[in-house]
Backbone as a ProteinNet text record, in pm:
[ID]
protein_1_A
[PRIMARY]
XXXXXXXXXXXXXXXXXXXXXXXXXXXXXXXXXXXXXXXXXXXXXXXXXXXXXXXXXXXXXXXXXXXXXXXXXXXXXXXXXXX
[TERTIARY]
82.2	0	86.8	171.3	259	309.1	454.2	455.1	448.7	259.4	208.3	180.1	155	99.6	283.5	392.3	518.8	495	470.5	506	424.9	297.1	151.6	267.2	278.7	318.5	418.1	485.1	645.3	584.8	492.5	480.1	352.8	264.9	224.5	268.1	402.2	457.3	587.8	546.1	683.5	807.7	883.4	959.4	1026.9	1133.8	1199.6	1221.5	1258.7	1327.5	1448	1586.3	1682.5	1687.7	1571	1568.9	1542.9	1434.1	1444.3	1587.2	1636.8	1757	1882.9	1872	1934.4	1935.7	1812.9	1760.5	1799.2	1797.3	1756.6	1919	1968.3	2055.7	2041.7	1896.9	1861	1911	1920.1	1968.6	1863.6	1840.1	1707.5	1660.4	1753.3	1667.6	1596.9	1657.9	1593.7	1426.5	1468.2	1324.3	1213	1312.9	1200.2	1133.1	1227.6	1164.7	1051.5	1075.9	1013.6	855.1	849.1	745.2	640.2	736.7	652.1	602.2	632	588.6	684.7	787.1	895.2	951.8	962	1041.3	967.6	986.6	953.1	1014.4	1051.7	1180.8	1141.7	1301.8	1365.7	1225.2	1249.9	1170.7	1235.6	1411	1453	1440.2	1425.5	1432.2	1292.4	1172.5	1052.2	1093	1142.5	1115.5	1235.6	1314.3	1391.7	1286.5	1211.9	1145.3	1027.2	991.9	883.9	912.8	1070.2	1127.3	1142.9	1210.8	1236	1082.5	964.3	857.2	800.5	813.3	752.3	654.6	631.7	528.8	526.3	408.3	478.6	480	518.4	542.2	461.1	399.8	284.8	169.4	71.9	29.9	74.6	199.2	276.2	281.8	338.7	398.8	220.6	131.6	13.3	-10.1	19.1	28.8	172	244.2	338.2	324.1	254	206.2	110.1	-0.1	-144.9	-233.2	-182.4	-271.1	-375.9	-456.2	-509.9	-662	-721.1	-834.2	-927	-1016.5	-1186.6	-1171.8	-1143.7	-1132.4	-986.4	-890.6	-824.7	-814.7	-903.6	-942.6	-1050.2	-1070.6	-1167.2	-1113.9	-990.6	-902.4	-767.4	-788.7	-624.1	-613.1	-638	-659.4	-676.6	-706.2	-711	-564.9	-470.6	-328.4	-336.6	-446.4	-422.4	-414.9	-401.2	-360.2	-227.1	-160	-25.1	63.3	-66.3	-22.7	2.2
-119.2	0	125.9	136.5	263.5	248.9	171.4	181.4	169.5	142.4	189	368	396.4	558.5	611.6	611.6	649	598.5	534.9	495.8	631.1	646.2	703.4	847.5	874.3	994.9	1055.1	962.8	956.5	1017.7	916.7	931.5	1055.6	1102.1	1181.3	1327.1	1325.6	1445.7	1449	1348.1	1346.6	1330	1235.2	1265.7	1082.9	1021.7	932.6	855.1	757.4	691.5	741.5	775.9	826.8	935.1	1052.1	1173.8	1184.4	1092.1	1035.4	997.9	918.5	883	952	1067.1	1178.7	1243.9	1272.3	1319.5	1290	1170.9	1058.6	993.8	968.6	889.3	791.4	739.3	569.7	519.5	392.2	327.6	280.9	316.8	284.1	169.8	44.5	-93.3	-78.4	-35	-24.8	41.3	160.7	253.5	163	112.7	-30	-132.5	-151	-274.8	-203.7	-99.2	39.9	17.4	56.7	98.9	-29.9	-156.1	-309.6	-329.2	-255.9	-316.2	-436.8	-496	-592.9	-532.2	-438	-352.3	-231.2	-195.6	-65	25.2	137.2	224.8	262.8	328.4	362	444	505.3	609.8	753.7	739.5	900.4	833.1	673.8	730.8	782.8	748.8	828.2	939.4	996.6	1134.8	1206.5	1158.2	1200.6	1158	1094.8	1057.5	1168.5	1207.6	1298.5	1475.7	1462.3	1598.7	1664.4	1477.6	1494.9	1519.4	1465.9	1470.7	1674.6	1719.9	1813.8	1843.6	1755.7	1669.4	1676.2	1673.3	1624.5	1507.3	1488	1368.8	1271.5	1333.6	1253.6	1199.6	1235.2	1114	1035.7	1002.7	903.9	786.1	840.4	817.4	714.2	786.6	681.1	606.3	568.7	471.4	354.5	417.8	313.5	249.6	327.9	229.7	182.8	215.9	143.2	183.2	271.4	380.7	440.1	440	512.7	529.3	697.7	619.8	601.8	665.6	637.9	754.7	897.1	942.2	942.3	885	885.1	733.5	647.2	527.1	590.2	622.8	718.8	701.9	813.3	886.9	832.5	721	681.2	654.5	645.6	641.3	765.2	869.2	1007.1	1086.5	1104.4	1099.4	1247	1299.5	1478.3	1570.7	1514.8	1635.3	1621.3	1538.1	1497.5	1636.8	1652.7	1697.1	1890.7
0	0	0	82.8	65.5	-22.3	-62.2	-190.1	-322.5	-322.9	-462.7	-477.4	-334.2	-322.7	-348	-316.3	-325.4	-501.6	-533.2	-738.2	-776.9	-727.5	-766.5	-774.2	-679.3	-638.4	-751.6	-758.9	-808.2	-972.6	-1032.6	-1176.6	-1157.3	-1076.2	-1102.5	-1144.4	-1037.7	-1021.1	-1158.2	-1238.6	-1355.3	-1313.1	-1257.3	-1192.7	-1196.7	-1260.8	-1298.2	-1141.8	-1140.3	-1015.3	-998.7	-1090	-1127.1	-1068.5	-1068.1	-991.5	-877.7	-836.8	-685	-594.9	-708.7	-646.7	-604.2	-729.2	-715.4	-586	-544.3	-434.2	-360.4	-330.8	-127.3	-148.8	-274.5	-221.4	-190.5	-225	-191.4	-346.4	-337.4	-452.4	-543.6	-668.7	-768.9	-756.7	-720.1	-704.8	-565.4	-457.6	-335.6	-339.9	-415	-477.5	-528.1	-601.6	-711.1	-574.7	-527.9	-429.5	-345.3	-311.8	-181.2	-306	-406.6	-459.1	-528.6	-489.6	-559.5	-402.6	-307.3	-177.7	-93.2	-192	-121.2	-7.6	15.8	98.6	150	278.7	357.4	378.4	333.2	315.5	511.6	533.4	676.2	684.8	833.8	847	768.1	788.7	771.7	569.3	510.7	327.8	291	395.8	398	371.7	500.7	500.8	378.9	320.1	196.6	105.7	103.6	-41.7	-34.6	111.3	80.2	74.3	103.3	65.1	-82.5	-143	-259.3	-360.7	-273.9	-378.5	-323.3	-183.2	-191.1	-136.8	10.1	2.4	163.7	259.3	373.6	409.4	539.8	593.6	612.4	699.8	775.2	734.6	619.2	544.6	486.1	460.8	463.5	539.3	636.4	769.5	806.8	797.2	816	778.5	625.8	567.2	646.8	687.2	706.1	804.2	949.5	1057.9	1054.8	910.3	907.7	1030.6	1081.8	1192.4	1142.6	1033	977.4	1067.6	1064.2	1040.4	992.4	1016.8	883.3	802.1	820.5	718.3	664.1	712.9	642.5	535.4	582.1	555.8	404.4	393.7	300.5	170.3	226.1	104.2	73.2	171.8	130.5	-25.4	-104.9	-291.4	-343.9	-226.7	-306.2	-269	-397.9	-371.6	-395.6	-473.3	-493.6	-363.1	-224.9	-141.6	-143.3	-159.7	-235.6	-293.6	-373.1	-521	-500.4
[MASK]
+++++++++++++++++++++++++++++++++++++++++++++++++++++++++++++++++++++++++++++++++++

């Protein structure tokens, strides 16, 4: 679930894995794995991935402890406050 919303994000905003990587300094396969869901990026490549998107933290960050709740249970598919 997070990272399909981190892919969502990524290609909404035009923006390559390469430039991500640029960014965070995470490594593009790691990104790849982060965004198929194999993998859960750190808390601090979160918070570089959501610097690099522009973005804040913390609806993120909900997705990653699955803390969510009903309205955010709602909108978790609505990525345009994202945006």
């Amino acid at each position: 679930m997070l990272g399909n919303m981190i892919a969502r994000i990524r290609r909404e905003k035009h923006m390559t894995k390469q430039e991500i990587s640029g960014l965070t300094n995470i490594n593009i396969g790691h990104l790849t794995h982060i965004e198929k869901g194999n993998r859960n990026p750190s808390h601090k490549a979160l918070k570089l991935i959501c610097k690099a998107f522009n973005i804040p933290y913390q609806p993120l960050m909900y997705m990653y402890d699955k803390t969510l709740n009903d309205e955010q249970k709602a909108s978790r598919n609505d990525f345009t406050f994202f945006l």
